[in-house]
Each structure stands twice: as structure tokens, then as C-alpha cells.
Coordinates of C-alpha atoms and ligand atoms in Angstrom, one line a residue:
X159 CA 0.9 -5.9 -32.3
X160 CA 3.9 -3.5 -33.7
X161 CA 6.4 -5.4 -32.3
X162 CA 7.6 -9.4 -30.6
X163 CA 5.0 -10.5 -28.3
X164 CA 6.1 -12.4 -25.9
X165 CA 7.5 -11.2 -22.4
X166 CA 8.7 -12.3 -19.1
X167 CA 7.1 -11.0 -15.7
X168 CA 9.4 -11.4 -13.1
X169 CA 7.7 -11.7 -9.9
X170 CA 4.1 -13.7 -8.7
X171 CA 3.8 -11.4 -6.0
X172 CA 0.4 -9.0 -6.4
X173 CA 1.8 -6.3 -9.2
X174 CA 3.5 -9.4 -11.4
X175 CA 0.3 -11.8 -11.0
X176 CA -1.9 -8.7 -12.0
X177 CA 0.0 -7.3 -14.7
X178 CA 0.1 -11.2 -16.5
X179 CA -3.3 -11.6 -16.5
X180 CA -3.5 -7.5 -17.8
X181 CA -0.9 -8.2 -20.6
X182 CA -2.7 -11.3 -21.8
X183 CA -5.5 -9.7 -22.0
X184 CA -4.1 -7.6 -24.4
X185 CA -2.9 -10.3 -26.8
X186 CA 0.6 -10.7 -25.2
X187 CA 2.2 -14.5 -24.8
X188 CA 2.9 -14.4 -20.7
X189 CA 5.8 -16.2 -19.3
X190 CA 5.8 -15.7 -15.3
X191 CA 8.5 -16.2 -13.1
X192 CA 8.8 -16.4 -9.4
X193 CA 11.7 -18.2 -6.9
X194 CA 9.1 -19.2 -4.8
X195 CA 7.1 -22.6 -4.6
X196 CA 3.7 -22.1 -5.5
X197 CA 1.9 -20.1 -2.5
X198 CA -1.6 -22.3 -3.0
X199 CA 0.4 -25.7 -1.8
X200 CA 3.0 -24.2 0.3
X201 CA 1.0 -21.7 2.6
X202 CA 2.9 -18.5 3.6
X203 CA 2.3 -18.3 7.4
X204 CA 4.3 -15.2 7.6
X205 CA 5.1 -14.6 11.5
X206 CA 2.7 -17.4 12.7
X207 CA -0.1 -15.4 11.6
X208 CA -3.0 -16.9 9.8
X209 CA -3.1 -13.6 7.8
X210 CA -2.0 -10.8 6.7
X211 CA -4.2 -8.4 5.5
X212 CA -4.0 -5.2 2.8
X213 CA -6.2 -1.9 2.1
X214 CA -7.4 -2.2 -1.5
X215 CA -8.3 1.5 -2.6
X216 CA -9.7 3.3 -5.3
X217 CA -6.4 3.0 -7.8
X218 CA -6.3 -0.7 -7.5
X219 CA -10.0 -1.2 -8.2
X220 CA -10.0 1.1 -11.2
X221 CA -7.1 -0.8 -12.5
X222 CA -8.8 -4.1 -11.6
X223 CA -11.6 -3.2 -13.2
X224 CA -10.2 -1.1 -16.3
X225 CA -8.5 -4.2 -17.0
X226 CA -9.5 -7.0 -15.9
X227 CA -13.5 -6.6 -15.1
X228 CA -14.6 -10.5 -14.7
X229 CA -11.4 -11.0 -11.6
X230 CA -13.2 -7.8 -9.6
X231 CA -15.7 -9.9 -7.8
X232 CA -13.6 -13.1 -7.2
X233 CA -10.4 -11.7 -6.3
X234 CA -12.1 -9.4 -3.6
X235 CA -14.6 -12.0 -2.5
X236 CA -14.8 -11.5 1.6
X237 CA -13.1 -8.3 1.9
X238 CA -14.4 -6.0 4.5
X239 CA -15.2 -3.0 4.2
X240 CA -13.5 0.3 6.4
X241 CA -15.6 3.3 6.7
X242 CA -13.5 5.2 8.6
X243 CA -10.6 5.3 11.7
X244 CA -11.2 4.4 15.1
X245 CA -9.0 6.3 17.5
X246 CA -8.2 4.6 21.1
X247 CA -6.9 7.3 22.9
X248 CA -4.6 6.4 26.4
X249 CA -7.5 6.6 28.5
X250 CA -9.1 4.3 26.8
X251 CA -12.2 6.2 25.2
X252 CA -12.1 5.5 21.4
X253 CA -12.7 8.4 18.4
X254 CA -14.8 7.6 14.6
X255 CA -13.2 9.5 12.1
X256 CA -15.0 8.6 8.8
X257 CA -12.9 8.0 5.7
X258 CA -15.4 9.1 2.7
X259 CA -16.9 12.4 2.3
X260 CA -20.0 11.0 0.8
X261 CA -19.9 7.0 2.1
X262 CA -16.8 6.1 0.4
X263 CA -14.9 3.1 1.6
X264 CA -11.7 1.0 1.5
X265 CA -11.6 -2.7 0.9
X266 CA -9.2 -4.8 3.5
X267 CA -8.6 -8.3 2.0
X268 CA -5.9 -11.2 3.2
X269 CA -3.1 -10.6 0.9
X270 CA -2.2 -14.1 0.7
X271 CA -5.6 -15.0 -0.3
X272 CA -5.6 -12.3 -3.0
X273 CA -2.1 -13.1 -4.5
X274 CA -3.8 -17.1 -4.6
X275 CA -7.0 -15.7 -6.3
X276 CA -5.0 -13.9 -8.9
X277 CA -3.0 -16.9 -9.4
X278 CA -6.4 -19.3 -9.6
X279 CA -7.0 -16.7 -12.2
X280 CA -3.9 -16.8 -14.5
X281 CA -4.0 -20.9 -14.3
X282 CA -7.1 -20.9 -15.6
X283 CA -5.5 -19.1 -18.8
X284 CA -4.0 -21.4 -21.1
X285 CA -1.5 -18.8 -22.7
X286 CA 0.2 -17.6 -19.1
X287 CA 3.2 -19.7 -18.5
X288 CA 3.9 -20.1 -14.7
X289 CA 7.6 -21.2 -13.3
X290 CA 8.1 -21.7 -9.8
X291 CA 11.0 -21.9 -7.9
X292 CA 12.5 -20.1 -11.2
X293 CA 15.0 -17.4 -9.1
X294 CA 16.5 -14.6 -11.6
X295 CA 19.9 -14.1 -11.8
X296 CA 20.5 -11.9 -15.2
X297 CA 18.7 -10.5 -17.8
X298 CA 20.6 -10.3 -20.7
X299 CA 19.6 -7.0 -22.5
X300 CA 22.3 -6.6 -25.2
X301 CA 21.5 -9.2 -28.0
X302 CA 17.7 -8.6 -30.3
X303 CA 16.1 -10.6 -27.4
X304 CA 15.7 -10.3 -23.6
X305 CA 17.4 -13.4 -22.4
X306 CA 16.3 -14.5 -18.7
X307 CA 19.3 -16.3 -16.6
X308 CA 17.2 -18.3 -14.0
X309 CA 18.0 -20.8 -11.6
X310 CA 15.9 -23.3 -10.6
X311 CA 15.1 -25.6 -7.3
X312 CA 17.5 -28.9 -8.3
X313 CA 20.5 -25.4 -8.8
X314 CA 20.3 -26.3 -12.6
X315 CA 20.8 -23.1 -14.4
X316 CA 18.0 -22.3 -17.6
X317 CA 17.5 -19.9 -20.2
X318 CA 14.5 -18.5 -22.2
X319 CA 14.0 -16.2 -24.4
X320 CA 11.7 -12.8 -24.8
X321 CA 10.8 -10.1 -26.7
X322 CA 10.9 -8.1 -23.2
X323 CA 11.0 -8.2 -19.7
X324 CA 8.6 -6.8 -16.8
X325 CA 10.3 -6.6 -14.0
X326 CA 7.4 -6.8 -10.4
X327 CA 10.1 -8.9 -8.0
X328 CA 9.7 -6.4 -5.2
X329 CA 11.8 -4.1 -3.3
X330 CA 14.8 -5.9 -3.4
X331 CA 14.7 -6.3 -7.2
X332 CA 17.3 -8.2 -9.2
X333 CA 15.6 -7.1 -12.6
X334 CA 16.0 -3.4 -11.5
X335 CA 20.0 -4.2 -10.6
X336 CA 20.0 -5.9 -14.0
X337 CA 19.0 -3.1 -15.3
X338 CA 20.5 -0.4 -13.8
X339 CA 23.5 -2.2 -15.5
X340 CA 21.9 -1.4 -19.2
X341 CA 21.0 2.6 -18.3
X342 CA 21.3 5.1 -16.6
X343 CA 19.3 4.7 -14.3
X344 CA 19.3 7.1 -11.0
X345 CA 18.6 5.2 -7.5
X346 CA 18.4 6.0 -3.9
X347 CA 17.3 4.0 -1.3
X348 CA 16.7 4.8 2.6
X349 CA 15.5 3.1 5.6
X350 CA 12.8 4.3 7.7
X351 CA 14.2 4.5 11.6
X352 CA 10.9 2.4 11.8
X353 CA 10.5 -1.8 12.5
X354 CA 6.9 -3.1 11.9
X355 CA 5.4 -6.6 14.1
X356 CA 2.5 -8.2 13.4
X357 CA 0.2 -9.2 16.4
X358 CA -3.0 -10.7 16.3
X359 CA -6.7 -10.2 17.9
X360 CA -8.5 -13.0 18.1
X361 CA -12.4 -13.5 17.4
X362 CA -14.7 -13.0 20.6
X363 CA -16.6 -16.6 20.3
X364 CA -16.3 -19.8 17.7
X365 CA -18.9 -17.7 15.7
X366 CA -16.0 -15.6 15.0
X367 CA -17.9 -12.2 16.7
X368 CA -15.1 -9.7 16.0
X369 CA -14.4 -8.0 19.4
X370 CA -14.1 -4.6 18.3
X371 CA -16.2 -3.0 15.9
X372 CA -15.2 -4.1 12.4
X373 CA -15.4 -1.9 9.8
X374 CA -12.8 0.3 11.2
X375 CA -9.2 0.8 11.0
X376 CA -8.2 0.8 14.7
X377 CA -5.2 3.3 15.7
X378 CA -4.0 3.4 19.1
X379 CA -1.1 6.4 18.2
X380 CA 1.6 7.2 21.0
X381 CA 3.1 9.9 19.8
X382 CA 6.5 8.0 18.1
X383 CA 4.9 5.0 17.6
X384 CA 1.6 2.9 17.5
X385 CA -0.6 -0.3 17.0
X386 CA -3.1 -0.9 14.1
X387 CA -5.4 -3.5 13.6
X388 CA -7.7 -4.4 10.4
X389 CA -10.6 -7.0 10.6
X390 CA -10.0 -10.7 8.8
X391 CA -13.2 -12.8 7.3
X392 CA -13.1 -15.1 10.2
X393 CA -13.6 -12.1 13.1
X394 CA -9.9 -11.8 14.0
X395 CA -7.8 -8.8 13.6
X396 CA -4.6 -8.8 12.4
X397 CA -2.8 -5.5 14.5
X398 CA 0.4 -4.2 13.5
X399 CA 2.8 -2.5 16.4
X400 CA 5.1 0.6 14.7
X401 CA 8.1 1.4 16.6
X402 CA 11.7 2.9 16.1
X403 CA 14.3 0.3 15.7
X404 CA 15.9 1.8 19.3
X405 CA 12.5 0.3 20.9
X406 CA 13.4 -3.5 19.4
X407 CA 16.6 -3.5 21.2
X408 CA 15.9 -1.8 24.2
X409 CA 12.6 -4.2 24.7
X410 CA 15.3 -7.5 25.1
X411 CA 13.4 -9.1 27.8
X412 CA 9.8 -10.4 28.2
X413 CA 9.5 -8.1 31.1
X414 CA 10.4 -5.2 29.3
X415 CA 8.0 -5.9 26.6
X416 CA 5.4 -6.8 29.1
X417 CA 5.5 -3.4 30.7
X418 CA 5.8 -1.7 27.7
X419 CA 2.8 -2.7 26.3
X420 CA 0.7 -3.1 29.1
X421 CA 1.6 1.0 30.0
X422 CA 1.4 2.2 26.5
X423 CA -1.7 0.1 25.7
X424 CA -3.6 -1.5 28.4
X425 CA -7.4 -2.1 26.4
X426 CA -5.1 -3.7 23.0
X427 CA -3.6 -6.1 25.2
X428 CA -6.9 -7.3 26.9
X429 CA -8.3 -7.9 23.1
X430 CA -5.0 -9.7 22.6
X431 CA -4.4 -11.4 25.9
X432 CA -1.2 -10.4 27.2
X433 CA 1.0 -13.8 27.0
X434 CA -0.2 -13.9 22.9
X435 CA 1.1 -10.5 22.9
X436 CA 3.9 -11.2 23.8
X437 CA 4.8 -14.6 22.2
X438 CA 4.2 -12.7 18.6
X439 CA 6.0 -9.5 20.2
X440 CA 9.1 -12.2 21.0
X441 CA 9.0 -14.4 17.7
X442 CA 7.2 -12.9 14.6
X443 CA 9.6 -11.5 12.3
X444 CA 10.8 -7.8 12.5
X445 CA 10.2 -6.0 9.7
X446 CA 12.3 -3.0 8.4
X447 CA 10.1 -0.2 6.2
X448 CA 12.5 0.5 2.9
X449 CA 12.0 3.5 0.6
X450 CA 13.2 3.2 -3.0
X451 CA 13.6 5.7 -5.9
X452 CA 14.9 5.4 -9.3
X453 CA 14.5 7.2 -12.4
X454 CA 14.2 6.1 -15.1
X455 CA 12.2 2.7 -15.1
X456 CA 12.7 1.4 -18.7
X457 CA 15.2 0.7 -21.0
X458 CA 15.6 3.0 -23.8
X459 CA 15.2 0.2 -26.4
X460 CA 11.6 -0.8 -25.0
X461 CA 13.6 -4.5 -23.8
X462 CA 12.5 -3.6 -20.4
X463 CA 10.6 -2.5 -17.3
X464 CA 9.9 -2.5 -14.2
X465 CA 6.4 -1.4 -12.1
X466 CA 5.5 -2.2 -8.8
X467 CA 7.8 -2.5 -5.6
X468 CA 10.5 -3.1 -7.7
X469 CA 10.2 0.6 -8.7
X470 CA 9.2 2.6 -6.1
X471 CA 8.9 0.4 -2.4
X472 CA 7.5 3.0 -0.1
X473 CA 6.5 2.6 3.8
X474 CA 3.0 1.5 3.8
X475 CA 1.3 3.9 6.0
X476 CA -0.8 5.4 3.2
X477 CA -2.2 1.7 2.1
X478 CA -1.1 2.6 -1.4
X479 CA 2.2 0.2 -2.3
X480 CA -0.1 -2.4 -4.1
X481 CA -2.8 0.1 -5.3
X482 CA -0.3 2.1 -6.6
X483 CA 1.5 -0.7 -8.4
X484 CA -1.8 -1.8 -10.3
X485 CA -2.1 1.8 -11.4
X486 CA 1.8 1.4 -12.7
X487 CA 0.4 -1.5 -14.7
X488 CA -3.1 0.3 -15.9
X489 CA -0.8 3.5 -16.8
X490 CA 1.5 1.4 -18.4
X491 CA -0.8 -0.4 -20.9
X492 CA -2.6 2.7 -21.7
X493 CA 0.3 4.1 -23.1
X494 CA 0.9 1.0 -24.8
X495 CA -2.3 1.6 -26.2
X496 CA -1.9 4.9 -27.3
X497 CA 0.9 4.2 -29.1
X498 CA -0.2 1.1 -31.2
X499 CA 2.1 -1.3 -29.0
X500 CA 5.3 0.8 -29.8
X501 CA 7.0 0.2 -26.6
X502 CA 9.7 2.3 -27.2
X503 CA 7.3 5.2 -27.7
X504 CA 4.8 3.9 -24.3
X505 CA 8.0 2.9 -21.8
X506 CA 9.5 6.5 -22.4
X507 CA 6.4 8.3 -21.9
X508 CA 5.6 6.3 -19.4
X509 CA 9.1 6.9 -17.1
X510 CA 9.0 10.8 -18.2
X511 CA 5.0 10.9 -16.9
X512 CA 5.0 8.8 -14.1
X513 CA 7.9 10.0 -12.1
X514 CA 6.5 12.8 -10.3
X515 CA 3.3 10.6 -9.4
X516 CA 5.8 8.0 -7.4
X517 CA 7.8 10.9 -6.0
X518 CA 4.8 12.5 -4.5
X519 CA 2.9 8.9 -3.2
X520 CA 6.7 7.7 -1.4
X521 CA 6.3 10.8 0.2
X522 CA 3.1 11.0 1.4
X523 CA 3.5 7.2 2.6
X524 CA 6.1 9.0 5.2
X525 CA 4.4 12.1 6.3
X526 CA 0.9 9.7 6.9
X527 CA 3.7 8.2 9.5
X528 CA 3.2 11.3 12.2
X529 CA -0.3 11.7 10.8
X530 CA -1.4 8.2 11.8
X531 CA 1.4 8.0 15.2
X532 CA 0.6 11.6 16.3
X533 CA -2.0 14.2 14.9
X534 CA -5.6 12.0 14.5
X535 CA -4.9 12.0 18.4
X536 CA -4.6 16.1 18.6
X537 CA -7.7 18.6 19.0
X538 CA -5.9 20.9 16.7
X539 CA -5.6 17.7 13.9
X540 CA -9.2 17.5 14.7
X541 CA -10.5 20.6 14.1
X542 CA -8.7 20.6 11.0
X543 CA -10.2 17.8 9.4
X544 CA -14.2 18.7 10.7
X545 CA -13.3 22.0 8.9
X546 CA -12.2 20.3 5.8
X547 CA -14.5 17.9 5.6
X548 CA -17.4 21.0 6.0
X549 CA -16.1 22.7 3.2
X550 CA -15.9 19.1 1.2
X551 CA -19.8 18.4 1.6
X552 CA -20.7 22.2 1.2
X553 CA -18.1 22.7 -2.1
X554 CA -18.6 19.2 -3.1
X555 CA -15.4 18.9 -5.7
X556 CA -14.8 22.3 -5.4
X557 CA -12.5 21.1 -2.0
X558 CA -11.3 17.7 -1.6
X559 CA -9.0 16.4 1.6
X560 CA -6.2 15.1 0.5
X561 CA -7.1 12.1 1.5
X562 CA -10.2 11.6 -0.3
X563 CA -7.9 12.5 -3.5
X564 CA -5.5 9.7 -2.9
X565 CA -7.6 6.8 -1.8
X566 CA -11.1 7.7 -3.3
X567 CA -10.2 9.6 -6.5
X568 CA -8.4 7.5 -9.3
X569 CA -8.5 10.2 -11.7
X570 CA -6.8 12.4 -9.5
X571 CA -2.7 12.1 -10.4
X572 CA -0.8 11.6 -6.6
X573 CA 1.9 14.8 -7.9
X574 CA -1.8 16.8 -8.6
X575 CA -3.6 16.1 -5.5
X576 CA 0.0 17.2 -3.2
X577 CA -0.8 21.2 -5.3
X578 CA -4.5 20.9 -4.7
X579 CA -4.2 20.3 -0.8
X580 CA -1.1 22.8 -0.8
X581 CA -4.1 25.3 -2.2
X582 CA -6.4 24.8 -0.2
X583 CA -4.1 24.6 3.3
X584 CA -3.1 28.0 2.1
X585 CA -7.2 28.8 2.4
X586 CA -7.7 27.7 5.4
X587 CA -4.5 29.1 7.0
X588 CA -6.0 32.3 5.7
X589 CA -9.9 31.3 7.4
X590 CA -7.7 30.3 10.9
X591 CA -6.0 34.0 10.9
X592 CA -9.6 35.3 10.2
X593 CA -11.4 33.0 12.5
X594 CA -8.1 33.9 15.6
X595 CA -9.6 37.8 15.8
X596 CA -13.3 36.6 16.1
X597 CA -11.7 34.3 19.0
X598 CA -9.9 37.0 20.8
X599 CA -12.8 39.5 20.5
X600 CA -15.5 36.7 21.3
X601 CA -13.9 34.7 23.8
X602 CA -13.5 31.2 24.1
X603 CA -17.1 30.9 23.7
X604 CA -17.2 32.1 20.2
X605 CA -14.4 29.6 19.5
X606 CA -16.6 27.1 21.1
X607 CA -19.4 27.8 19.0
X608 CA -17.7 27.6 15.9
X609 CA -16.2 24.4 16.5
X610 CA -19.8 23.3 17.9
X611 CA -21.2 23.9 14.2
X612 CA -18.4 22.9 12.3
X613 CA -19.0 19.5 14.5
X614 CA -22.5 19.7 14.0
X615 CA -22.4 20.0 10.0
X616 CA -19.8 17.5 9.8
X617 CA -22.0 14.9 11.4
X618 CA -24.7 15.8 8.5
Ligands
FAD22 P1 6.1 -8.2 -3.9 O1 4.8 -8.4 -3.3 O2 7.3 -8.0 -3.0 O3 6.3 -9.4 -4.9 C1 7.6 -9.7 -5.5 C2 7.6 -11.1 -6.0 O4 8.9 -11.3 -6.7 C3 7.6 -12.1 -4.9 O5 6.7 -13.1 -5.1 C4 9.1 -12.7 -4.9 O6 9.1 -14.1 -4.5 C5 9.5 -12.5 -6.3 N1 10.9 -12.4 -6.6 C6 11.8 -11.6 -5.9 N2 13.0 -11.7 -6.4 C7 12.9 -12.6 -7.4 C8 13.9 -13.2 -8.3 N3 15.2 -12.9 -8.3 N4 13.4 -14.1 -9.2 C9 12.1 -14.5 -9.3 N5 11.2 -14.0 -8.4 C10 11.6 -13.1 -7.5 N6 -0.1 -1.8 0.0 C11 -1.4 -1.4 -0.2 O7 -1.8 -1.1 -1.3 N7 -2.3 -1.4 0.8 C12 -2.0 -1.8 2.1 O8 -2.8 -1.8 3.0 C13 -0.6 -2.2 2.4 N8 -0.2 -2.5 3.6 C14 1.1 -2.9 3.8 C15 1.5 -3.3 5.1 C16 2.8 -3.6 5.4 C17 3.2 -4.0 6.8 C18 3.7 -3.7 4.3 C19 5.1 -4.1 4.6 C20 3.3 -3.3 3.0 C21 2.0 -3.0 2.8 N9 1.6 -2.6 1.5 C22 0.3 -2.2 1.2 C23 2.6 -2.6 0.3 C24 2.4 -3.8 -0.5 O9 2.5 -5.0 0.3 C25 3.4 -3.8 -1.6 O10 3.4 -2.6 -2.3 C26 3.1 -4.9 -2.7 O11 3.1 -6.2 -2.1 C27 4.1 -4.8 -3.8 O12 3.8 -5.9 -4.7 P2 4.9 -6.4 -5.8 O13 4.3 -7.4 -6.5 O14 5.5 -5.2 -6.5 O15 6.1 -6.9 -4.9

């Protein structure tokens, strides 16, 4: 080790509890912090709901098992696994639209079971210090340590010292505001005119028989807004309901609800039952979808910083906040690799790399709004992804959706696969003007034909 060893993570939540055990791994002395009690003896019953699950993709199990090989099985234990999208359209029939070109699959897992796993994990490591109910109030960045200001649960104030700091304490970061106060750091934040509510399916029998077909993840889009739901271990699903904020106050009666949901979606509500619709609808929390930005994430000084939510919160429609942050941390102690443990060297590669990456995946994150709300539903959308995911099988990695690049293809930068789908959406614009002729001169029966095969290869 080039330089002082020991360093404060600021933040249990997935990123912080990952990137302790990663950094002790790697021969670093681990102090974590978080203002919470400790999640294993207080459970987090978030909304009412017995869970709360999360999409585990291809970044976060590279990272998981770049780094930390022995957690894979454990921390994932009971995850199920999501071939594909299940589209219910209004009248009720339902679509399959299969994730993986070539059987490739996400992993959904409770994310309060996963956050305890990784924590069962860093207790059983002698040399990861954990404080609870520790809440940051100030790093001090200015003296040859780091010195963390925290404040405990009896309001006593305490003080420890580091050779740095990680910052992982989420979207509403005080590590990032404390440093932003060190650097110059640039920082934007924006709402999405989006609230999310979580809603619940419950199992069909005791057995826990799910009552819709597991392994998918169920859309019911309407245009400006929509419901998900993803499969838990015990056969339930939890279902999410996407909506802009002008819908939470205009729906300010249980009649209003009632009506809404039952006309924009009838079959959901007979899974849910209509009166444990709407008593979640009423009384789980409201959630509002925050975007942040900020450039860049170190100090100059290698003192500091910060990966995770704390760095880049995006809207969660690709599945990719918590994947991406576990790449943050497998990027991160690359570089510290690379450089022999010089963090001043590995945190300013690091910002000056990584940047475009978290620009790109906070973007994405929105567009796969109207992608997930509006297009799977349109025969146009459809077309378009049959044709793409021909040309995928036939040109194997010679043409990868985009979507195969950012949930199935680590390797595969975020900022790189935006140019290789702008590429190849410039192809096939040029294929539909080719293909619009052969139409016209054909008839709708030629169109029919082509989207016949294109159907029938994609099956294959
Ligand atoms: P957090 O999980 O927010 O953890 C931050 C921790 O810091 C917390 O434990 C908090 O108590 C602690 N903390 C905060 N302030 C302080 C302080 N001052 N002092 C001490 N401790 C502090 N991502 C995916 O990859 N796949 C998905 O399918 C997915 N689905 C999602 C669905 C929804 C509805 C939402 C809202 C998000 C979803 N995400 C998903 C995003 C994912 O939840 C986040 O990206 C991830 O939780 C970020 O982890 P984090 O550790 O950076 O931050």
C-alpha cells in the first residue's frame, strides 16, 4: 500500500456494504458508517410491504464476482430469475417479449434481504468496523487526515480519524455536500414529474403458487403512466404503479382511486383485490424519482470520494442504480490497482473516465420511462425489436440491442453502447426506407410477409 490505509464508507446501504467488503479485500482497514439502526434487528417494512425487490444485472454480478467471488452465491441465494417482459395490454391479452438474445437473464432479489446478506457478510470480517446510528455531519478535508463529524443516537457528537473517505450515503448525500465544499465540484439535480407506489400481489394458495407467471417482468403501460410487478421468493409480487405527480393529487378520494384503477387496469386489480389496492394506493409512501449529476467525484488530494447514489441517483426504470454503483466500486479499485494504490493517480482517472458512462446510464434510465409506459405496447415498437433481435441471432456480436449491451454486456462501457445503437438505428432507418418501396409496390401483403418471417426467425 503506497499510501494510509484506513478509510471511512459512509453509507450501509447496497454500494457502501459492497464496496467495505471490496476494499478489505484489498488490504484496506474499513470503518463503516450508517445513521440507521442495524436493518437485521430493526426490519425496514418500507410502505407496509414485506418486500421490496431489485433487478441484479450483468454489471453488478461482474463486480460481485470480480471482487468478491465467495458472497456471489449467498448474497443472491433465492433470487428469481426474469427471462423476459410480459406485456398486459387494456384488453387484457398479455405479450412475452424475451430479454436475452441467446437465454440471458436478470436476477430479481429483496433488497432488504440483500443489503442484510452483505452485512452478514462484512460481520463476519474481523477488520470492517460497523457504527450504527453514526449520522455524518462534516468531513473535515483540510488537515493530513480525513476527519469524520458524526453524531450519534444519545445526540453526543464523535470524531475519528482516516486516511480517506468513501462517500455511498445515497441521493441525498451529505459527504457529496461536504465535498462540494473542498472542490469544485459541478452539480445539477432534477425531479422527474414522476411519483412511484408500491402495491402488492399476493400468492394464489398457502403454497405460495405465484398467480401470474413468474419469471417475467409484468408491464401493464398506459401511455403516461403504468404498473410493474416482479416475483418475491414466497410467490407474491411486489407491483409498482408510475404516475405524474398531477395524478397523486387529483386521485384525493378512495373513489377516485377506485375508478381509476379499476378503468385503467381491471385484470391487476383482480390479482391485487381491489380494497388491498387501494389501502397501499391510500397509505404507502409516495415516492419522488430524483436525478443527480456532478462532476467531478473526488478530491484532488485523493482524501475523498464518492460512488453510488451519492454520485449519480438516476430514475430506476433501467434497473441499473445499484448495478451501476457496484461497477463504480469495481472501476474504482481497478484503477487503484493500476496505479499501485496511488489514489491521487486512480480517483483522477477515475472522475475523468467515468463521467461519460454516468451521463449516458442517467439518461437512458429516463428515456426507458416512455419505453417501458408507451412503446413495448406499439406494433411499430414491436416490429422494431423482432427486427433487431433477427439481426442479433443472425450477426451474433456483430449487432447487439441496446439493451442486451446495458444489462447483459459488462464489458460494454454505458457512453459506448449509446454510439453502437445510434449506428445501427441509423441501419435500420436505412433497411425501413428500403423495406417502405417493397411495401408500396407489394401491398400490404408483402409487408405482412416480412413481418411474418421476421416473427418467425425471432421465435428460433
Ligand atoms: P442507498 O441505498 O440510498 O444507501 C445510502 C445509505 O447511506 C443508507 O443506508 C442511509 O441510511 C445512509 N446515509 C445517508 N445519509 C447518511 C449520513 N449523513 N450519515 C450516515 N449514513 C447515511 N437499482 C438496480 O440496480 N436495479 C433495480 O431493479 C432498481 N430498482 C429500483 C426501484 C425503485 C422504485 C427505486 C427508487 C430504485 C431502484 N434502483 C434499482 C436503484 C437502487 O435502489 C439504488 O441505486 C441503490 O439503492 C443505491 O445504493 P446506495 O448504497 O448508493 O444508496
Amino acid at each position: 500500500m503506497s499510501e494510509g490505509n484506513s478509510v471511512a464508507v459512509i453509507g450501509s446501504g447496497l454500494v457502501g456494504c459492497f464496496a467495505a467488503l471490496a476494499l478489505q479485500r484489498k488490504g484496506y482497514n474499513v470503518s463503516l458508517f450508517d445513521y440507521r439502526e442495524d436493518p437485521r434487528e430493526k426490519p425496514n417494512n418500507e410502505g407496509n410491504l414485506r418486500s421490496i425487490n431489485l433487478v441484479v444485472s450483468a454489471r453488478g454480478i461482474e463486480a460481485l464476482t470480480e471482487l468478491t467471488p465467495d458472497i456471489l452465491e449467498p448474497v443472491l441465494q433465492d433470487s428469481c430469475e426474469l427471462e423476459g417482459r410480459m406485456i398486459h395490454k387494456m384488453n387484457g391479452s398479455q405479450e412475452r417479449q424475451i430479454y436475452g438474445l441467446f437465454g440471458e437473464t436478470l436476477q430479481a432479489v429483496d433488497r432488504f434481504k440483500l443489503n442484510n446478506r452483505l452485512l452478514d457478510e462484512i460481520t463476519k470480517v474481523d477488520d470492517i468496523k460497523v457504527y450504527f446510528q453514526h449520522k455524518l455531519r462534516k468531513l473535515d478535508l483540510y488537515g493530513e487526515k480525513v476527519i469524520g463529524v458524526f453524531e450519534t443516537e444519545d445526540d453526543n457528537i464523535v470524531e475519528y480519524e482516516f486516511d480517506f473517505a468513501l462517500g455511498c450515503d445515497g441521493a441525498y448525500s451529505t459527504s457529496r455536500s461536504q465535498l462540494q465544499r473542498y472542490t469544485r465540484m459541478d452539480y445539477a439535480q432534477d425531479y422527474m414529474d414522476c411519483f412511484y407506489v408500491h402495491l402488492s400481489i399476493p400468492p394464489a394458495d398457502e403454497k405460495g403458487t405465484p398467480k401470474i407467471t413468474p419469471n417475467y417482468l409484468h408491464i401493464w403501460p398506459r401511455t403516461d403512466h403504468m404498473l410493474i410487478a416482479i416475483v418475491n421468493p414466497d410467490g407474491s409480487f411486489t407491483s409498482t404503479f408510475f404516475g405524474p405527480w398531477r395524478l397523486a393529487s387529483e386521485l384525493n378520494s378512495r373513489e377516485k382511486i377506485k375508478s381509476f384503477l379499476m378503468d385503467n387496469f381491471p385484470d391487476a386489480m383482480e390479482l391485487m383485490g381491489i380494497e388491498n389496492a387501494l389501502d397501499a394506493f391510500e397509505n404507502n409512501i409516495k415516492g419522488a424519482l430524483m436525478c443527480v449529476q456532478c462532476h467531478p467525484y473526488h478530491s484532488p488530494d485523493g482524501k475523498m470520494i464518492i460512488l453510488g447514489d451519492a454520485a449519480h441517483s438516476m430514475v430506476p426504470f433501467y434497473g441499473q442504480g445499484m448495478n451501476c454503483g457496484f461497477e463504480d466500486v469495481r472501476i474504482l479499485l481497478q484503477l487503484l490497482e493500476k496505479h499501485e494504490f496511488n489514489r491521487v493517480a486512480a480517483f483522477e482517472e477515475y472522475s475523468a473516465t467515468r463521467h461519460k458512462d454516468l451521463v449516458a446510464i442517467t439518461q437512458l434510465a429516463k428515456d426507458n420511462y416512455y419505453e417501458m409506459s408507451h412503446n413495448v405496447a406499439t406494433k411499430l415498437h414491436m416490429f422494431k425489436m423482432k427486427l433487431n433481435w433477427v439481426l442479433g441471432k443472425v450477426l451474433r456480436d456483430g449487432w447487439l440491442p441496446l439493451y442486451t449491451m446495458v444489462s447483459f454486456r459488462a464489458e460494454i462501457p454505458y457512453h459506448k453502447a449509446i454510439a453502437i445503437n445510434r449506428r445501427q438505428n441509423l441501419i435500420l432507418k436505412f433497411v425501413q426506407t428500403l423495406l417502405v418501396p417493397i411495401i408500396a409496390f407489394g401491398g400490404y401483403k408483402s409487408f405482412v410477409g416480412i413481418y411474418g418471417l421476421v416473427k418467425k426467425i425471432s421465435k428460433q
